[in-house]
Short mmCIF file of C-alpha atoms in Angstrom, two decimals:
data_model
loop_
_atom_site.label_atom_id
_atom_site.label_comp_id
_atom_site.label_asym_id
_atom_site.label_seq_id
_atom_site.Cartn_x
_atom_site.Cartn_y
_atom_site.Cartn_z
CA MET A 329 -36.61 -17.29 -2.32
CA ASN A 330 -36.66 -15.42 -5.40
CA ARG A 331 -36.91 -12.59 -3.50
CA LEU A 332 -33.44 -13.76 -0.89
CA ALA A 333 -31.31 -14.34 -3.99
CA PHE A 334 -32.02 -10.31 -5.54
CA VAL A 335 -31.68 -9.49 -1.58
CA ALA A 336 -28.75 -11.51 -2.29
CA VAL A 337 -27.33 -10.40 -5.02
CA GLY A 338 -27.86 -6.44 -4.44
CA SER A 339 -26.52 -6.75 -1.36
CA ILE A 340 -22.79 -8.45 -1.86
CA ALA A 341 -22.55 -6.14 -5.26
CA CYS A 342 -23.47 -3.65 -3.22
CA VAL A 343 -20.45 -3.89 -0.06
CA THR A 344 -17.93 -5.08 -3.31
CA ILE A 345 -18.44 -1.95 -4.58
CA GLU A 346 -18.46 0.44 -1.22
CA SER A 347 -15.55 -1.62 -0.52
CA LEU A 348 -13.38 -0.91 -3.14
CA LEU A 349 -15.26 2.83 -3.13
CA ARG A 350 -13.79 3.70 0.36
CA GLU A 351 -10.14 2.24 -0.25
CA ILE A 352 -10.09 4.75 -3.01
CA GLY A 353 -11.11 7.03 -0.52
CA LEU A 354 -14.84 7.44 -1.31
CA ALA A 355 -17.44 7.37 1.75
CA THR A 356 -20.17 6.14 -0.80
CA PRO A 357 -22.78 4.47 0.76
CA LEU A 358 -23.95 2.37 -1.54
CA LEU A 359 -25.04 -0.64 0.37
CA ALA A 360 -27.20 2.40 2.81
CA PHE A 361 -28.81 3.30 -1.06
CA TYR A 362 -30.17 -0.25 -1.81
CA VAL A 363 -31.78 -1.48 1.81
CA PHE A 364 -33.55 2.23 0.89
CA ALA A 365 -33.88 1.35 -2.34
CA VAL A 366 -35.01 -2.74 -1.28
CA ALA A 367 -38.05 -0.95 1.02
CA TYR A 368 -38.83 0.99 -1.66
CA ALA A 369 -39.35 -1.45 -4.06
CA VAL A 370 -39.78 -5.26 -2.83
CA SER A 371 -40.88 -4.98 1.21
CA ARG A 372 -39.14 -3.08 4.24
CA GLY A 373 -38.69 -7.06 5.75
CA TRP A 374 -35.81 -7.46 3.12
CA ALA A 375 -34.93 -4.29 3.52
CA VAL A 376 -34.03 -4.85 7.34
CA PHE A 377 -32.86 -8.22 6.47
CA SER A 378 -29.96 -6.47 3.59
CA GLY A 379 -29.24 -3.82 6.52
CA CYS A 380 -29.02 -5.84 9.11
CA LEU A 381 -26.14 -9.40 7.36
CA PHE A 382 -25.13 -6.97 4.86
CA GLY A 383 -24.14 -4.03 6.96
CA ALA A 384 -22.44 -6.24 9.59
CA SER A 385 -20.89 -7.73 6.86
CA LEU A 386 -19.62 -4.49 5.84
CA ASP A 387 -18.38 -3.96 9.80
CA PHE A 388 -16.62 -7.40 9.52
CA LEU A 389 -14.56 -6.37 6.45
CA PHE A 390 -13.11 -2.93 7.82
CA GLY A 391 -12.91 -4.05 11.72
CA HIS A 392 -14.79 -1.79 13.12
CA ALA A 393 -15.55 -2.75 16.36
CA PHE A 394 -18.69 -1.27 16.98
CA PRO A 395 -21.94 -2.57 14.77
CA PHE A 396 -22.29 0.71 13.00
CA SER A 397 -23.57 0.10 9.48
CA ALA A 398 -25.61 -3.34 11.15
CA ILE A 399 -27.48 -1.14 13.25
CA LEU A 400 -27.88 2.08 11.62
CA LEU A 401 -28.58 1.18 7.99
CA PRO A 402 -32.25 -1.46 8.62
CA LEU A 403 -33.90 1.38 9.90
CA LEU A 404 -33.24 3.51 6.36
CA ALA A 405 -36.23 0.28 5.69
CA PHE A 406 -39.38 2.92 7.31
CA PRO A 407 -38.03 5.82 5.48
CA GLY A 408 -38.18 3.43 2.28
CA GLU A 409 -41.22 2.45 2.65
CA TRP A 410 -42.74 5.31 3.34
CA PHE A 411 -41.80 6.86 0.10
CA ARG A 412 -43.50 3.33 -2.04
CA VAL A 413 -46.52 4.68 0.71
CA ARG A 414 -46.67 7.82 -0.05
CA HIS A 415 -45.99 7.57 -3.81
CA MET A 416 -42.89 9.56 -3.84
CA ASP A 417 -41.83 8.21 -7.36
CA SER A 418 -40.33 11.88 -8.67
CA LEU A 419 -36.61 11.80 -8.89
CA LEU A 420 -35.99 15.55 -7.49
CA VAL A 421 -37.73 14.46 -4.71
CA GLN A 422 -35.48 10.87 -4.49
CA SER A 423 -32.30 13.03 -3.99
CA LEU A 424 -32.84 14.31 -0.92
CA PRO A 425 -32.87 10.99 0.89
CA GLY A 426 -29.69 10.63 -1.36
CA LEU A 427 -28.54 14.01 0.46
CA LEU A 428 -29.47 12.68 3.73
CA ILE A 429 -28.85 9.04 4.18
CA PRO A 430 -24.71 9.62 3.79
CA LEU A 431 -24.95 12.00 6.99
CA TYR A 432 -26.62 9.49 8.73
CA ALA A 433 -24.58 6.52 7.45
CA VAL A 434 -21.14 8.14 7.35
CA LEU A 435 -21.34 10.92 10.31
CA PRO A 436 -21.39 9.04 12.72
CA ARG A 437 -17.82 7.59 11.99
CA LEU A 438 -16.77 10.70 10.98
CA ILE A 439 -17.30 11.92 14.34
CA LEU A 440 -15.58 9.09 16.20
CA PHE A 441 -12.73 9.05 13.99
CA PHE A 442 -11.84 12.45 13.21
CA SER A 443 -11.24 15.77 15.60
CA SER A 444 -11.03 17.92 12.32
CA LEU A 445 -13.10 19.89 10.48
CA GLU A 446 -10.99 19.62 7.01
CA ASN A 447 -11.96 15.79 7.00
CA PHE A 448 -15.64 16.10 6.69
CA SER A 449 -15.10 16.43 2.55
CA ILE A 450 -15.38 12.96 2.77
CA LEU A 451 -19.05 13.94 3.80
CA ILE A 452 -19.78 16.52 1.30
CA LEU A 453 -18.63 14.49 -2.14
CA SER A 454 -20.64 11.41 -0.20
CA CYS A 455 -23.46 13.51 0.45
CA ALA A 456 -23.06 15.15 -3.28
CA SER A 457 -22.64 11.39 -4.93
CA GLY A 458 -26.38 10.12 -3.24
CA ILE A 459 -28.01 13.13 -5.17
CA VAL A 460 -27.92 11.63 -7.79
CA LEU A 461 -27.16 7.82 -7.26
CA LEU A 462 -29.53 7.10 -4.63
CA PRO A 463 -32.12 7.65 -7.37
CA LEU A 464 -30.65 6.33 -10.09
CA ILE A 465 -30.26 2.83 -7.67
CA VAL A 466 -34.11 2.89 -6.94
CA PHE A 467 -35.03 3.72 -10.09
CA ALA A 468 -32.96 0.36 -11.37
CA THR A 469 -33.61 -1.82 -8.17
CA GLU A 470 -37.84 -0.86 -8.77
CA ARG A 471 -37.72 -2.02 -12.40
CA LEU A 472 -35.42 -4.58 -11.80
CA ALA A 473 -38.19 -5.54 -9.35
CA ARG A 474 -41.25 -5.60 -11.54
CA TRP A 475 -39.52 -7.25 -14.36
CA LEU A 476 -38.61 -10.44 -12.11
CA ARG A 477 -42.21 -10.07 -10.50
CA LEU A 478 -40.66 -9.20 -7.11
CA ASP A 479 -41.64 -5.69 -6.59
CA ALA A 480 -44.25 -5.22 -3.72
CA GLU A 481 -47.57 -4.33 -5.79
CA ALA A 482 -46.24 -8.23 -6.37
CA GLU A 483 -46.65 -9.42 -3.75
CA GLY A 484 -49.38 -7.53 -2.54
CA ALA A 485 -50.84 -9.61 -5.31
CA SER A 486 -49.60 -13.11 -4.52
CA ALA A 487 -51.24 -12.57 -1.21
CA MET B 90 -66.00 4.86 23.07
CA LEU B 91 -64.49 3.21 20.01
CA GLN B 92 -61.63 5.91 20.21
CA LYS B 93 -60.67 5.39 23.53
CA GLU B 94 -60.79 1.49 22.57
CA PHE B 95 -58.83 2.81 18.96
CA ARG B 96 -56.08 4.73 21.31
CA LYS B 97 -55.47 2.23 23.81
CA ASP B 98 -54.64 -0.53 20.72
CA ASP B 99 -52.69 1.59 18.84
CA LEU B 100 -50.81 2.75 22.26
CA ARG B 101 -50.52 -1.67 22.66
CA ARG B 102 -49.46 -1.48 19.27
CA ILE B 103 -46.44 1.33 20.17
CA LEU B 104 -45.16 -0.18 22.91
CA ILE B 105 -44.58 -3.48 21.08
CA TRP B 106 -42.98 -2.16 18.76
CA SER B 107 -40.91 -0.56 20.89
CA LEU B 108 -40.49 -3.12 22.10
CA LEU B 109 -39.19 -5.39 19.05
CA CYS B 110 -37.20 -2.58 18.52
CA VAL B 111 -34.98 -2.41 21.68
CA ALA B 112 -34.71 -6.54 21.97
CA ALA B 113 -33.33 -6.58 17.68
CA LEU B 114 -30.63 -4.15 18.79
CA ILE B 115 -29.41 -6.10 21.58
CA LEU B 116 -29.66 -9.12 19.41
CA ILE B 117 -27.56 -7.61 16.45
CA VAL B 118 -25.25 -5.57 19.44
CA ALA B 119 -24.85 -9.12 21.11
CA GLY B 120 -24.86 -11.06 18.40
CA PHE B 121 -22.09 -9.16 16.92
CA PHE B 122 -19.96 -9.36 19.89
CA SER B 123 -20.23 -12.55 20.83
CA PHE B 124 -20.02 -14.24 16.84
CA GLN B 125 -17.75 -11.83 15.93
CA ARG B 126 -14.94 -13.30 15.18
CA THR B 127 -16.42 -16.13 13.06
CA PHE B 128 -19.10 -14.03 11.36
CA LEU B 129 -15.20 -11.44 10.64
CA ARG B 130 -13.27 -14.10 9.11
CA PHE B 131 -16.11 -15.83 7.18
CA SER B 132 -16.70 -12.40 5.63
CA MET B 133 -13.95 -11.75 5.21
CA ASP B 134 -13.58 -14.68 3.27
CA PHE B 135 -16.36 -14.45 1.31
CA TYR B 136 -15.92 -10.96 -0.52
CA TYR B 137 -12.05 -12.41 -0.75
CA PRO B 138 -12.37 -13.54 -4.35
CA PHE B 139 -14.31 -9.92 -5.25
CA LEU B 140 -12.26 -7.80 -3.49
CA LYS B 141 -9.00 -9.42 -4.93
CA GLY B 142 -10.47 -9.82 -8.57
CA ALA B 143 -10.30 -5.83 -8.68
CA ARG B 144 -7.68 -5.36 -7.35
CA ASP B 145 -5.64 -8.01 -9.82
CA ALA B 146 -7.36 -5.99 -12.45
CA GLU B 147 -5.56 -2.99 -11.04
CA ASN B 148 -2.40 -4.90 -11.41
CA TYR B 149 -2.83 -6.44 -14.30
CA ALA B 150 -3.49 -3.46 -16.12
CA ALA B 151 -0.70 -1.75 -14.35
CA LYS B 152 1.36 -4.23 -16.08
CA ARG B 153 0.59 -4.02 -19.35
CA LEU B 154 0.85 0.43 -19.48
CA LEU B 155 5.07 -0.59 -18.11
CA MET B 156 4.52 -1.59 -22.44
CA THR B 157 3.90 1.90 -23.49
CA LYS B 158 7.29 2.91 -22.29
CA SER B 159 9.95 2.72 -24.50
CA ARG B 160 12.37 0.37 -24.51
CA ALA B 161 15.59 2.29 -23.94
CA GLU B 162 13.66 3.08 -20.56
CA LEU B 163 13.03 -0.65 -20.29
CA ALA B 164 16.45 -1.72 -20.69
CA ASP B 165 17.71 1.80 -18.38
CA ALA B 166 15.33 0.13 -15.29
CA VAL B 167 16.97 -4.09 -16.00
CA GLU B 168 19.97 -1.76 -15.70
CA ARG B 169 20.11 -0.42 -12.15
CA LEU B 170 17.55 -3.41 -10.87
CA GLN B 171 20.67 -5.83 -11.65
CA MET B 172 23.23 -3.61 -9.95
CA GLU B 173 20.89 -2.81 -6.74
CA ASN B 174 20.61 -7.18 -7.01
CA ALA B 175 23.78 -7.23 -6.99
CA ARG B 176 24.52 -4.54 -4.17
CA LEU B 177 22.01 -6.29 -2.61
CA ALA B 178 23.57 -9.92 -2.60
CA VAL B 179 26.58 -8.43 -1.16
CA LEU B 180 24.78 -6.98 1.83
CA ALA B 181 23.03 -10.49 2.40
CA ALA B 182 26.65 -12.44 1.89
CA ARG B 183 27.53 -10.18 4.44
CA THR B 184 24.96 -11.18 7.00
CA THR B 185 24.68 -14.15 5.86
CA GLU B 186 28.65 -13.99 7.65
CA LEU B 187 27.51 -12.21 10.70
CA GLU B 188 24.29 -14.37 11.43
CA ALA B 189 27.39 -16.83 11.57
CA GLU B 190 29.46 -16.08 14.08
CA THR B 191 26.95 -14.27 16.38
CA ALA B 192 25.39 -17.81 16.42
CA GLU B 193 29.15 -18.52 17.32
CA GLN B 194 29.08 -16.29 20.00
CA ARG B 195 25.92 -17.09 21.44
CA GLY B 196 26.53 -20.93 21.45
CA LEU B 197 29.57 -20.14 23.41
CA LEU B 198 28.01 -18.08 25.61
CA GLY B 199 24.92 -20.40 26.26
CA MET B 200 21.74 -18.11 25.27
CA ARG B 201 19.60 -19.33 23.53
CA ALA B 202 19.17 -18.26 19.64
CA PRO B 203 17.22 -15.20 18.29
CA GLU B 204 13.38 -15.47 17.18
CA ALA B 205 13.48 -16.14 13.43
CA PHE B 206 11.08 -14.92 11.55
CA THR B 207 9.36 -15.29 8.01
CA PRO B 208 8.67 -12.54 6.14
CA VAL B 209 4.95 -12.25 3.86
CA PHE B 210 4.64 -9.47 1.51
CA ALA B 211 1.23 -8.11 1.28
CA GLU B 212 -0.75 -5.84 -0.60
CA VAL B 213 -3.51 -3.54 1.18
CA LEU B 214 -6.83 -4.68 0.10
CA LEU B 215 -9.01 -2.69 1.91
CA ARG B 216 -9.09 1.24 3.75
CA ASP B 217 -12.04 2.72 4.50
CA PRO B 218 -11.76 6.65 4.58
CA ALA B 219 -13.06 7.04 8.04
CA ASN B 220 -10.54 4.89 9.57
CA TRP B 221 -8.04 5.24 7.42
CA SER B 222 -5.24 6.01 9.28
CA PHE B 223 -5.49 3.66 12.18
CA ARG B 224 -7.18 0.33 10.44
CA PHE B 225 -6.62 -1.49 7.29
CA THR B 226 -6.84 -5.18 5.66
CA ILE B 227 -4.48 -6.93 3.55
CA ASP B 228 -4.91 -9.98 1.17
CA ARG B 229 -2.74 -12.62 3.09
CA GLY B 230 -4.16 -14.49 6.06
CA SER B 231 -3.65 -17.11 8.36
CA ASP B 232 -2.73 -19.71 5.32
CA ASP B 233 0.33 -18.14 4.89
CA GLY B 234 1.50 -17.80 8.49
CA ILE B 235 -0.27 -14.49 9.60
CA ALA B 236 -1.21 -14.56 12.60
CA PRO B 237 -2.95 -12.02 15.44
CA GLY B 238 -0.12 -10.12 17.17
CA ASP B 239 2.42 -10.83 14.21
CA VAL B 240 3.91 -6.71 13.83
CA VAL B 241 3.78 -5.33 10.36
CA THR B 242 6.69 -3.62 8.82
CA THR B 243 6.64 -1.54 5.19
CA TYR B 244 9.45 -0.51 3.04
CA TYR B 245 10.02 3.55 2.42
CA VAL B 246 13.07 6.26 1.83
CA PRO B 247 12.81 9.17 4.40
CA GLY B 248 14.19 11.19 2.80
CA PRO B 249 15.14 12.30 -0.62
CA ASN B 250 18.72 11.56 -0.91
CA ALA B 251 18.63 8.93 2.28
CA GLU B 252 18.70 5.63 1.78
CA PRO B 253 16.10 3.18 1.80
CA THR B 254 15.24 1.61 5.54
CA ILE B 255 11.97 -0.16 6.85
CA ALA B 256 9.82 1.07 9.90
CA VAL B 257 6.81 -0.58 11.53
CA VAL B 258 3.52 0.13 11.06
CA GLY B 259 1.73 -2.10 13.28
CA ARG B 260 0.25 -5.10 14.41
CA VAL B 261 -2.45 -7.97 12.81
CA ALA B 262 -5.52 -7.73 14.91
CA GLU B 263 -7.19 -10.19 13.15
CA THR B 264 -6.59 -12.46 10.41
CA SER B 265 -8.93 -14.94 8.57
CA ARG B 266 -7.84 -17.47 6.22
CA LYS B 267 -7.03 -15.96 2.87
CA SER B 268 -7.01 -11.86 4.12
CA ALA B 269 -6.04 -9.71 7.55
CA VAL B 270 -7.43 -6.48 9.53
CA VAL B 271 -3.59 -4.26 10.64
CA MET B 272 -3.61 -2.10 13.40
CA THR B 273 -1.86 0.64 12.86
CA ILE B 274 0.83 1.77 15.70
CA LEU B 275 -1.53 4.98 15.98
CA ASP B 276 -4.81 2.60 16.55
CA PRO B 277 -5.61 2.89 20.26
CA GLU B 278 -5.09 -1.03 21.02
CA CYS B 279 -2.28 -0.72 19.15
CA SER B 280 0.61 -1.16 22.14
CA LEU B 281 4.51 -1.89 21.67
CA SER B 282 7.13 -1.42 23.60
CA VAL B 283 9.56 0.43 21.57
CA ARG B 284 13.73 1.55 22.78
CA MET B 285 15.25 4.70 22.42
CA ALA B 286 18.17 5.06 19.83
CA GLU B 287 19.72 7.58 21.55
CA SER B 288 19.01 7.49 25.72
CA GLY B 289 18.89 4.09 25.74
CA MET B 290 15.31 4.02 27.44
CA HIS B 291 12.42 1.88 27.10
CA GLY B 292 8.43 2.93 27.03
CA THR B 293 5.76 1.45 26.00
CA LEU B 294 4.07 3.29 22.66
CA SER B 295 0.76 2.96 22.16
CA GLY B 296 -2.33 4.88 19.97
CA ILE B 297 -4.24 7.96 21.23
CA GLY B 298 -6.42 8.04 18.64
CA ASP B 299 -4.35 11.07 16.82
CA ARG B 300 -3.94 10.53 13.10
CA LYS B 301 -0.55 12.15 13.54
CA ALA B 302 0.69 11.47 16.29
CA ALA B 303 0.98 8.02 19.01
CA ARG B 304 2.45 8.26 22.64
CA VAL B 305 5.43 6.69 24.63
CA SER B 306 4.51 6.35 27.94
CA ARG B 307 6.52 5.02 31.10
CA LEU B 308 9.79 6.63 30.10
CA PRO B 309 11.91 6.53 32.55
CA THR B 310 12.18 10.18 34.43
CA ASP B 311 15.69 10.33 34.28
CA GLY B 312 17.08 10.17 30.86
CA LEU B 313 17.02 12.48 28.10
CA TYR B 314 14.85 12.22 25.22
CA ALA B 315 15.81 14.58 22.11
CA ILE B 316 13.52 16.89 19.95
CA GLY B 317 14.01 14.08 16.70
CA GLU B 318 14.97 11.09 18.70
CA MET B 319 14.26 7.82 16.65
CA ALA B 320 12.07 5.18 18.55
CA LEU B 321 13.19 1.54 17.55
CA THR B 322 11.99 -1.80 18.55
CA SER B 323 12.27 -2.94 22.37
CA GLY B 324 12.48 -6.87 21.36
CA PHE B 325 11.05 -7.63 24.39
CA SER B 326 8.15 -9.46 23.21
CA PRO B 327 8.84 -12.94 21.49
CA ARG B 328 6.92 -11.79 18.74
CA THR B 329 8.32 -8.65 17.85
CA PRO B 330 12.29 -8.57 16.22
CA ARG B 331 14.62 -6.12 17.62
CA GLY B 332 15.48 -2.83 16.11
CA PHE B 333 13.77 -1.66 13.70
CA CYS B 334 12.33 1.58 13.37
CA VAL B 335 9.00 3.26 15.02
CA GLY B 336 8.93 7.00 14.72
CA TYR B 337 11.08 10.06 16.10
CA LEU B 338 9.95 11.87 18.57
CA ASN B 339 8.20 15.26 18.58
CA PRO B 340 8.34 18.76 20.86
CA ALA B 341 6.85 17.36 23.97
CA SER B 342 4.88 21.13 23.39
CA PRO B 343 5.19 23.22 20.57
CA GLY B 344 8.41 24.70 20.96
CA ASP B 345 9.76 23.34 23.73
CA SER B 346 13.32 21.82 23.87
CA GLN B 347 12.50 18.44 25.28
CA ALA B 348 10.98 15.73 23.70
CA ALA B 349 9.41 14.25 27.34
CA LYS B 350 7.23 14.86 30.01
CA ILE B 351 6.55 14.08 33.56
CA SER B 352 3.04 12.33 33.51
CA ASP B 353 0.97 13.32 35.73
CA SER B 354 1.23 10.03 38.53
CA GLY B 355 4.79 12.16 38.22
CA GLN B 356 6.28 8.70 38.33
CA TYR B 357 7.24 8.09 34.71
CA ALA B 358 7.86 10.26 31.56
CA GLU B 359 6.05 9.84 28.55
CA ALA B 360 6.58 11.79 24.86
CA SER B 361 4.64 12.11 21.42
CA LEU B 362 5.67 9.99 18.45
CA ARG B 363 5.90 11.12 15.33
CA PRO B 364 5.80 7.47 13.10
CA ALA B 365 8.08 6.84 10.17
CA ALA B 366 6.47 4.83 8.23
CA PRO B 367 4.14 6.72 5.54
CA LEU B 368 1.32 5.50 6.98
CA ASP B 369 -1.36 7.29 4.67
CA ARG B 370 -0.39 6.23 1.61
CA LEU B 371 0.64 2.83 2.03
CA ARG B 372 -0.03 0.35 -0.87
CA ALA B 373 2.72 -3.26 -0.02
CA VAL B 374 3.88 -3.93 3.47
CA MET B 375 6.28 -6.89 4.77
CA VAL B 376 4.27 -8.68 7.67
CA LEU B 377 6.70 -10.83 10.08
CA SER B 378 5.72 -13.98 10.74
CA ARG B 379 6.76 -16.44 13.69
CA ARG B 380 4.65 -19.17 12.17
CA PRO B 381 5.40 -21.09 8.19
CA PRO B 382 2.80 -20.92 5.84
CA GLN B 383 0.54 -24.30 5.80
#
């Protein structure tokens, strides 16, 4: 129950902020970063849940005809978990998925809607923001989950 | 022997996981399309307070910024608005008079009264950079009388010394209680019946996925279509009011003196249309609703 609340509150905040950022022209995939962070800090299952449910709500909010986010975001749970298992906790290493996740989450929509290359500045901006934001979100989520005893290690101990 | 069993188990696990992934994918897509409308309404209403709160804070800050202006500037603005109000009051009185006259003549000719539309003013709440020119969400919904298919317009000034006018933005695609998704005339799913202002010919406007132009198809081949000719709403559909500016015709091809070309089938002419409304920088829109607010 605590994990559900933790994941839901974080996801709702991410969807809201991401929507507001999109409204000013920034396509920063905050929910995608959060899904990755949940897989890293809490568990893969909760990350899939968050990506699926809140990814769909993001699609509905923007009136997408196809559920891009609901399909693409849950898959981020797997690299997130892989980073945890391999103990890749250096901020520098985590900035690499920060660069790649926007490519994965934003590029399909850009390819579908735009025919010219001029709008790829949107993608460059979101990749640049990802390098900084992903390590920060992972760090904050992990600290918060550990403080609330909701992290993956606590789950293993309780089991 | 052990290695062989391990490989077999491994293979089985991979197969099960792959099947589960495919099943999950099918479930997500099927669920999305089956419950799209219900989830869309729930989702839009759920996030509405958060998004509207942010927009209200922005509007409040903009209003507070007005306080930084001098009293003389504010007095000038008030004076200008009073003059504008007086001008509009005269125009409104004239329109009411014409409306009564038209109703009387329609009555004499036995024609039924035209559809009445209620304007609903709304602010743009959400926009996705990936489909910026095609769709956006507004902060008014079915509680305000908005329904899917209603025409969305905006107020704009065509040039530096030109009179302000109203242009069509698109149609309402989906509604929730508090908000609505609007598809612009550039969206491939949006279509609208139009009438050419000079030639008087009718055609069908639809988006082609281009961010700068839409296509007017099914135009009669014997018409003369000038570059820059204005397209207006035809009013054929009871949901669409008549005579609102939609856009202007582009040249059929670069350097061409004609605006229309014969379609591939040879039965109709088609033309490219530049939207009149500034679709990329909309902030406020007006939805023409046929239903009174609940």
